[in-house]
PDB file of C-alpha atoms in Angstrom:
ATOM      1  CA  MET A   1     -50.650-101.909  -6.993  1.00  0.00           C
ATOM      2  CA  LYS A   2     -52.006 -98.369  -6.840  1.00  0.00           C
ATOM      3  CA  LEU A   3     -53.970 -97.101  -8.860  1.00  0.00           C
ATOM      4  CA  THR A   4     -52.491 -93.897 -10.523  1.00  0.00           C
ATOM      5  CA  ASP A   5     -55.042 -90.814 -11.476  1.00  0.00           C
ATOM      6  CA  ARG A   6     -54.628 -91.655 -15.499  1.00  0.00           C
ATOM      7  CA  ASP A   7     -55.431 -95.734 -14.374  1.00  0.00           C
ATOM      8  CA  ILE A   8     -58.653 -94.644 -12.400  1.00  0.00           C
ATOM      9  CA  GLU A   9     -59.571 -92.979 -15.422  1.00  0.00           C
ATOM     10  CA  ILE A  10     -58.939 -95.505 -17.953  1.00  0.00           C
ATOM     11  CA  LEU A  11     -61.517 -97.911 -15.525  1.00  0.00           C
ATOM     12  CA  ARG A  12     -64.089 -95.489 -15.322  1.00  0.00           C
ATOM     13  CA  PHE A  13     -63.777 -95.329 -19.064  1.00  0.00           C
ATOM     14  CA  ILE A  14     -63.989 -99.063 -20.226  1.00  0.00           C
ATOM     15  CA  ASN A  15     -66.885 -99.728 -17.677  1.00  0.00           C
ATOM     16  CA  ASP A  16     -68.950 -96.556 -18.599  1.00  0.00           C
ATOM     17  CA  CYS A  17     -68.959 -98.451 -22.480  1.00  0.00           C
ATOM     18  CA  GLY A  18     -68.841-101.574 -20.676  1.00  0.00           C
ATOM     19  CA  TYR A  19     -66.013-102.661 -23.493  1.00  0.00           C
ATOM     20  CA  CYS A  20     -63.987-101.591 -25.212  1.00  0.00           C
ATOM     21  CA  VAL A  21     -60.802-102.269 -27.315  1.00  0.00           C
ATOM     22  CA  THR A  22     -57.103-101.140 -27.812  1.00  0.00           C
ATOM     23  CA  PRO A  23     -57.966 -98.827 -30.828  1.00  0.00           C
ATOM     24  CA  HIS A  24     -60.435 -96.795 -28.529  1.00  0.00           C
ATOM     25  CA  LEU A  25     -58.387 -96.821 -25.147  1.00  0.00           C
ATOM     26  CA  THR A  26     -55.199 -95.738 -28.269  1.00  0.00           C
ATOM     27  CA  ASN A  27     -58.043 -93.116 -29.430  1.00  0.00           C
ATOM     28  CA  PHE A  28     -59.401 -91.749 -25.339  1.00  0.00           C
ATOM     29  CA  LEU A  29     -56.016 -91.110 -24.157  1.00  0.00           C
ATOM     30  CA  SER A  30     -54.731 -89.863 -27.129  1.00  0.00           C
ATOM     31  CA  VAL A  31     -51.470 -91.634 -26.641  1.00  0.00           C
ATOM     32  CA  LYS A  32     -49.509 -94.386 -29.289  1.00  0.00           C
ATOM     33  CA  ARG A  33     -50.565 -97.905 -30.048  1.00  0.00           C
ATOM     34  CA  ALA A  34     -47.709 -98.908 -27.854  1.00  0.00           C
ATOM     35  CA  ARG A  35     -48.381 -97.045 -24.572  1.00  0.00           C
ATOM     36  CA  THR A  36     -51.858 -98.227 -24.708  1.00  0.00           C
ATOM     37  CA  TYR A  37     -50.049-101.935 -24.596  1.00  0.00           C
ATOM     38  CA  GLN A  38     -48.044-100.908 -21.682  1.00  0.00           C
ATOM     39  CA  LEU A  39     -50.174 -99.259 -19.536  1.00  0.00           C
ATOM     40  CA  MET A  40     -53.330-101.783 -20.004  1.00  0.00           C
ATOM     41  CA  ARG A  41     -51.024-104.891 -19.397  1.00  0.00           C
ATOM     42  CA  ARG A  42     -50.255-103.770 -15.837  1.00  0.00           C
ATOM     43  CA  LEU A  43     -54.205-103.242 -14.872  1.00  0.00           C
ATOM     44  CA  VAL A  44     -54.451-106.453 -16.455  1.00  0.00           C
ATOM     45  CA  GLN A  45     -51.657-108.155 -13.974  1.00  0.00           C
ATOM     46  CA  ARG A  46     -52.879-106.571 -11.021  1.00  0.00           C
ATOM     47  CA  LYS A  47     -56.772-108.103 -12.009  1.00  0.00           C
ATOM     48  CA  PHE A  48     -57.680-104.756 -12.435  1.00  0.00           C
ATOM     49  CA  VAL A  49     -58.869-105.304 -16.202  1.00  0.00           C
ATOM     50  CA  ILE A  50     -59.722-109.130 -18.367  1.00  0.00           C
ATOM     51  CA  LYS A  51     -57.834-108.957 -21.669  1.00  0.00           C
ATOM     52  CA  GLU A  52     -60.148-111.023 -24.066  1.00  0.00           C
ATOM     53  CA  HIS A  53     -59.707-112.198 -27.964  1.00  0.00           C
ATOM     54  CA  LEU A  54     -62.827-112.984 -29.088  1.00  0.00           C
ATOM     55  CA  LEU A  55     -62.916-112.623 -32.683  1.00  0.00           C
ATOM     56  CA  GLN A  56     -59.942-113.495 -35.037  1.00  0.00           C
ATOM     57  CA  GLY A  57     -58.813-110.707 -36.516  1.00  0.00           C
ATOM     58  CA  HIS A  58     -59.953-108.449 -34.603  1.00  0.00           C
ATOM     59  CA  PRO A  59     -58.035-106.816 -32.139  1.00  0.00           C
ATOM     60  CA  ALA A  60     -57.498-107.830 -27.881  1.00  0.00           C
ATOM     61  CA  LEU A  61     -60.985-105.743 -25.838  1.00  0.00           C
ATOM     62  CA  TYR A  62     -61.440-104.689 -22.241  1.00  0.00           C
ATOM     63  CA  TYR A  63     -63.317-105.205 -19.858  1.00  0.00           C
ATOM     64  CA  LEU A  64     -63.462-104.566 -15.848  1.00  0.00           C
ATOM     65  CA  THR A  65     -62.450-107.465 -13.592  1.00  0.00           C
ATOM     66  CA  SER A  66     -64.757-106.860  -9.921  1.00  0.00           C
ATOM     67  CA  LYS A  67     -61.586-105.692  -8.471  1.00  0.00           C
ATOM     68  CA  GLY A  68     -61.421-102.698 -11.249  1.00  0.00           C
ATOM     69  CA  ALA A  69     -65.889-102.141 -10.715  1.00  0.00           C
ATOM     70  CA  ASN A  70     -65.342-101.154  -7.378  1.00  0.00           C
ATOM     71  CA  PHE A  71     -63.185 -98.036  -8.936  1.00  0.00           C
ATOM     72  CA  THR A  72     -66.779 -96.951 -11.276  1.00  0.00           C
ATOM     73  CA  ASP A  73     -69.731 -96.026 -10.504  1.00  0.00           C
ATOM     74  CA  LEU A  74     -70.804 -99.379 -12.233  1.00  0.00           C
ATOM     75  CA  PRO A  75     -70.894-102.735 -11.853  1.00  0.00           C
ATOM     76  CA  PRO A  76     -68.660-104.908 -14.223  1.00  0.00           C
ATOM     77  CA  ILE A  77     -70.559-105.995 -17.422  1.00  0.00           C
ATOM     78  CA  GLU A  78     -71.682-110.266 -16.684  1.00  0.00           C
ATOM     79  CA  TYR A  79     -70.757-111.014 -20.601  1.00  0.00           C
ATOM     80  CA  VAL A  80     -69.969-109.634 -24.531  1.00  0.00           C
ATOM     81  CA  SER A  81     -72.890-110.022 -26.400  1.00  0.00           C
ATOM     82  CA  LEU A  82     -71.552-110.964 -30.068  1.00  0.00           C
ATOM     83  CA  GLY A  83     -74.639-110.122 -31.175  1.00  0.00           C
ATOM     84  CA  THR A  84     -74.369-106.290 -30.088  1.00  0.00           C
ATOM     85  CA  TYR A  85     -70.439-106.709 -30.582  1.00  0.00           C
ATOM     86  CA  ARG A  86     -70.241-104.695 -34.138  1.00  0.00           C
ATOM     87  CA  HIS A  87     -73.104-101.948 -32.433  1.00  0.00           C
ATOM     88  CA  GLN A  88     -70.843-101.229 -29.608  1.00  0.00           C
ATOM     89  CA  ILE A  89     -67.599-100.548 -31.427  1.00  0.00           C
ATOM     90  CA  ILE A  90     -69.154 -98.461 -33.700  1.00  0.00           C
ATOM     91  CA  MET A  91     -70.942 -96.545 -30.854  1.00  0.00           C
ATOM     92  CA  ILE A  92     -68.041 -96.429 -28.544  1.00  0.00           C
ATOM     93  CA  ASN A  93     -66.374 -94.370 -32.103  1.00  0.00           C
ATOM     94  CA  VAL A  94     -69.162 -92.032 -32.372  1.00  0.00           C
ATOM     95  CA  ALA A  95     -68.679 -91.537 -29.139  1.00  0.00           C
ATOM     96  CA  LEU A  96     -65.166 -91.217 -29.108  1.00  0.00           C
ATOM     97  CA  LYS A  97     -65.529 -88.641 -31.450  1.00  0.00           C
ATOM     98  CA  LEU A  98     -68.678 -86.609 -30.288  1.00  0.00           C
ATOM     99  CA  MET A  99     -65.730 -86.028 -27.412  1.00  0.00           C
ATOM    100  CA  ARG A 100     -63.825 -84.321 -29.065  1.00  0.00           C
ATOM    101  CA  VAL A 101     -66.463 -82.005 -31.480  1.00  0.00           C
ATOM    102  CA  HIS A 102     -67.789 -81.253 -27.862  1.00  0.00           C
ATOM    103  CA  PRO A 103     -65.770 -81.099 -25.364  1.00  0.00           C
ATOM    104  CA  GLU A 104     -68.000 -78.881 -23.764  1.00  0.00           C
ATOM    105  CA  ALA A 105     -70.166 -81.450 -22.975  1.00  0.00           C
ATOM    106  CA  ILE A 106     -70.651 -84.119 -20.890  1.00  0.00           C
ATOM    107  CA  TRP A 107     -71.202 -87.627 -22.189  1.00  0.00           C
ATOM    108  CA  ILE A 108     -73.021 -89.982 -20.648  1.00  0.00           C
ATOM    109  CA  SER A 109     -73.634 -93.959 -21.487  1.00  0.00           C
ATOM    110  CA  GLU A 110     -75.989 -95.341 -22.144  1.00  0.00           C
ATOM    111  CA  ARG A 111     -75.014 -98.206 -19.481  1.00  0.00           C
ATOM    112  CA  HIS A 112     -75.120 -94.837 -17.055  1.00  0.00           C
ATOM    113  CA  LEU A 113     -78.962 -94.087 -18.406  1.00  0.00           C
ATOM    114  CA  LYS A 114     -79.500 -97.558 -17.465  1.00  0.00           C
ATOM    115  CA  HIS A 115     -78.475 -97.915 -14.017  1.00  0.00           C
ATOM    116  CA  ASP A 116     -78.897 -94.435 -12.336  1.00  0.00           C
ATOM    117  CA  LYS A 117     -82.101 -93.923 -13.841  1.00  0.00           C
ATOM    118  CA  CYS A 118     -81.529 -90.732 -14.706  1.00  0.00           C
ATOM    119  CA  TYR A 119     -83.315 -91.060 -18.026  1.00  0.00           C
ATOM    120  CA  ASP A 120     -86.929 -91.887 -18.065  1.00  0.00           C
ATOM    121  CA  GLY A 121     -87.347 -94.953 -20.601  1.00  0.00           C
ATOM    122  CA  ILE A 122     -89.006 -94.377 -23.816  1.00  0.00           C
ATOM    123  CA  GLY A 123     -92.223 -96.521 -26.422  1.00  0.00           C
ATOM    124  CA  LYS A 124     -93.090 -99.446 -25.088  1.00  0.00           C
ATOM    125  CA  ARG A 125     -90.375-100.682 -24.472  1.00  0.00           C
ATOM    126  CA  GLY A 126     -88.642 -99.406 -22.550  1.00  0.00           C
ATOM    127  CA  HIS A 127     -85.978 -97.525 -24.887  1.00  0.00           C
ATOM    128  CA  VAL A 128     -82.883 -96.409 -23.242  1.00  0.00           C
ATOM    129  CA  ALA A 129     -80.385 -94.005 -26.179  1.00  0.00           C
ATOM    130  CA  ASP A 130     -76.976 -94.725 -26.511  1.00  0.00           C
ATOM    131  CA  GLY A 131     -76.456 -91.768 -24.867  1.00  0.00           C
ATOM    132  CA  LEU A 132     -76.429 -88.628 -23.925  1.00  0.00           C
ATOM    133  CA  LEU A 133     -74.708 -85.478 -23.626  1.00  0.00           C
ATOM    134  CA  LEU A 134     -75.808 -82.980 -21.381  1.00  0.00           C
ATOM    135  CA  PHE A 135     -74.445 -79.431 -22.525  1.00  0.00           C
ATOM    136  CA  PRO A 136     -73.526 -76.258 -19.966  1.00  0.00           C
ATOM    137  CA  ASP A 137     -76.266 -74.894 -19.882  1.00  0.00           C
ATOM    138  CA  ASN A 138     -78.589 -77.865 -19.416  1.00  0.00           C
ATOM    139  CA  ARG A 139     -79.339 -79.507 -23.256  1.00  0.00           C
ATOM    140  CA  GLN A 140     -80.094 -82.578 -23.498  1.00  0.00           C
ATOM    141  CA  ILE A 141     -79.151 -84.312 -27.288  1.00  0.00           C
ATOM    142  CA  ALA A 142     -79.604 -88.218 -27.242  1.00  0.00           C
ATOM    143  CA  ILE A 143     -77.415 -89.546 -29.177  1.00  0.00           C
ATOM    144  CA  GLU A 144     -78.499 -93.431 -32.091  1.00  0.00           C
ATOM    145  CA  VAL A 145     -77.233 -95.760 -33.463  1.00  0.00           C
ATOM    146  CA  GLU A 146     -78.809 -97.306 -36.015  1.00  0.00           C
ATOM    147  CA  LEU A 147     -77.145 -99.729 -38.254  1.00  0.00           C
ATOM    148  CA  SER A 148     -79.870-101.855 -39.749  1.00  0.00           C
ATOM    149  CA  VAL A 149     -83.403-101.471 -40.329  1.00  0.00           C
ATOM    150  CA  LYS A 150     -86.089-101.631 -37.734  1.00  0.00           C
ATOM    151  CA  GLY A 151     -89.738-102.446 -37.821  1.00  0.00           C
ATOM    152  CA  ARG A 152     -90.869 -98.384 -38.995  1.00  0.00           C
ATOM    153  CA  GLN A 153     -93.491 -98.789 -36.749  1.00  0.00           C
ATOM    154  CA  ARG A 154     -90.812 -99.263 -33.704  1.00  0.00           C
ATOM    155  CA  ILE A 155     -89.531 -96.834 -34.957  1.00  0.00           C
ATOM    156  CA  GLU A 156     -92.078 -94.612 -35.452  1.00  0.00           C
ATOM    157  CA  GLY A 157     -93.098 -95.770 -31.759  1.00  0.00           C
ATOM    158  CA  ILE A 158     -89.427 -93.885 -30.402  1.00  0.00           C
ATOM    159  CA  ILE A 159     -89.390 -91.320 -33.260  1.00  0.00           C
ATOM    160  CA  LYS A 160     -92.649 -90.000 -31.496  1.00  0.00           C
ATOM    161  CA  SER A 161     -92.581 -90.928 -27.893  1.00  0.00           C
ATOM    162  CA  TYR A 162     -89.109 -88.585 -27.351  1.00  0.00           C
ATOM    163  CA  ALA A 163     -91.123 -85.027 -28.967  1.00  0.00           C
ATOM    164  CA  SER A 164     -92.772 -85.645 -25.151  1.00  0.00           C
ATOM    165  CA  GLN A 165     -89.609 -85.960 -23.418  1.00  0.00           C
ATOM    166  CA  PHE A 166     -88.793 -82.338 -22.934  1.00  0.00           C
ATOM    167  CA  ASP A 167     -85.330 -82.531 -21.181  1.00  0.00           C
ATOM    168  CA  ILE A 168     -84.567 -83.750 -24.440  1.00  0.00           C
ATOM    169  CA  LYS A 169     -84.151 -80.852 -27.289  1.00  0.00           C
ATOM    170  CA  GLU A 170     -82.471 -83.300 -30.554  1.00  0.00           C
ATOM    171  CA  VAL A 171     -81.992 -86.666 -30.898  1.00  0.00           C
ATOM    172  CA  TRP A 172     -79.205 -87.652 -33.452  1.00  0.00           C
ATOM    173  CA  TYR A 173     -79.470 -90.643 -35.323  1.00  0.00           C
ATOM    174  CA  PHE A 174     -76.031 -92.047 -36.521  1.00  0.00           C
ATOM    175  CA  CYS A 175     -76.808 -93.657 -39.624  1.00  0.00           C
ATOM    176  CA  SER A 176     -75.814 -96.291 -41.763  1.00  0.00           C
ATOM    177  CA  GLN A 177     -76.267 -95.665 -45.549  1.00  0.00           C
ATOM    178  CA  SER A 178     -79.777 -98.354 -45.925  1.00  0.00           C
ATOM    179  CA  ALA A 179     -80.544 -96.654 -41.778  1.00  0.00           C
ATOM    180  CA  TYR A 180     -80.453 -93.691 -43.489  1.00  0.00           C
ATOM    181  CA  ASN A 181     -82.804 -94.143 -46.342  1.00  0.00           C
ATOM    182  CA  ALA A 182     -85.537 -96.010 -44.018  1.00  0.00           C
ATOM    183  CA  LEU A 183     -85.260 -92.918 -40.975  1.00  0.00           C
ATOM    184  CA  SER A 184     -84.403 -90.435 -43.863  1.00  0.00           C
ATOM    185  CA  GLY A 185     -88.665 -90.080 -45.056  1.00  0.00           C
ATOM    186  CA  LEU A 186     -89.543 -90.234 -41.305  1.00  0.00           C
ATOM    187  CA  ALA A 187     -87.605 -87.535 -39.722  1.00  0.00           C
ATOM    188  CA  ALA A 188     -87.995 -85.236 -42.114  1.00  0.00           C
ATOM    189  CA  LYS A 189     -90.872 -83.039 -40.369  1.00  0.00           C
ATOM    190  CA  LYS A 190     -89.422 -83.866 -36.809  1.00  0.00           C
ATOM    191  CA  THR A 191     -87.190 -80.420 -36.297  1.00  0.00           C
ATOM    192  CA  TYR A 192     -85.651 -82.309 -33.650  1.00  0.00           C
ATOM    193  CA  ILE A 193     -84.485 -85.054 -34.741  1.00  0.00           C
ATOM    194  CA  LYS A 194     -81.009 -84.793 -36.954  1.00  0.00           C
ATOM    195  CA  LEU A 195     -79.760 -87.469 -39.265  1.00  0.00           C
ATOM    196  CA  PHE A 196     -76.345 -88.598 -39.960  1.00  0.00           C
ATOM    197  CA  PRO A 197     -74.324 -90.577 -42.037  1.00  0.00           C
ATOM    198  CA  ILE A 198     -72.190 -92.885 -39.335  1.00  0.00           C
ATOM    199  CA  LYS A 199     -69.177 -93.250 -42.453  1.00  0.00           C
ATOM    200  CA  GLU A 200     -68.573 -89.683 -43.491  1.00  0.00           C
ATOM    201  CA  PHE A 201     -69.428 -88.453 -39.210  1.00  0.00           C
ATOM    202  CA  LEU A 202     -66.434 -91.160 -38.694  1.00  0.00           C
ATOM    203  CA  ALA A 203     -63.911 -90.359 -41.590  1.00  0.00           C
TER     204      ALA A 203
END
């Protein structure tokens, strides 16, 4: 099977994310769901992609085989973590919306940031952003998705550490309501920190 440019685009998108679900691909490709199934069926049958029903009542998810990953810049994922599943699904929704709102910018996924080592880990645990927007004027905007309230000390450390990352002009936090409330006080005097209610952003 000879892969088309669109096939390779699909493989790269999936592997940039690590894995994704059917609605993500429909959104990314701007096609109807039936067409998404048709495109993915070919890639699954040819063993470029693995299709898995991980959770009952949730859409099928897709990730690459080693064969499929050969057409991308990243290795395939080793497994799908249930612990980060919700965060992953919402993070991809945020990324797709950001790519649509800022078509002039390049989206760099967390997987690329880690793999390419083009982004210095910040914080005591080597924190890496959930993603990065790179604009034509070389502005870099770090993207964070916060769905739960983390320890105050850890969040303070991450926020303060961003101040020393001179390549990062701003940090955009997309938050659940509880996380938004928790971060508001910490970010109030940090002009480089922007908070967005995730529910409103994705509406």
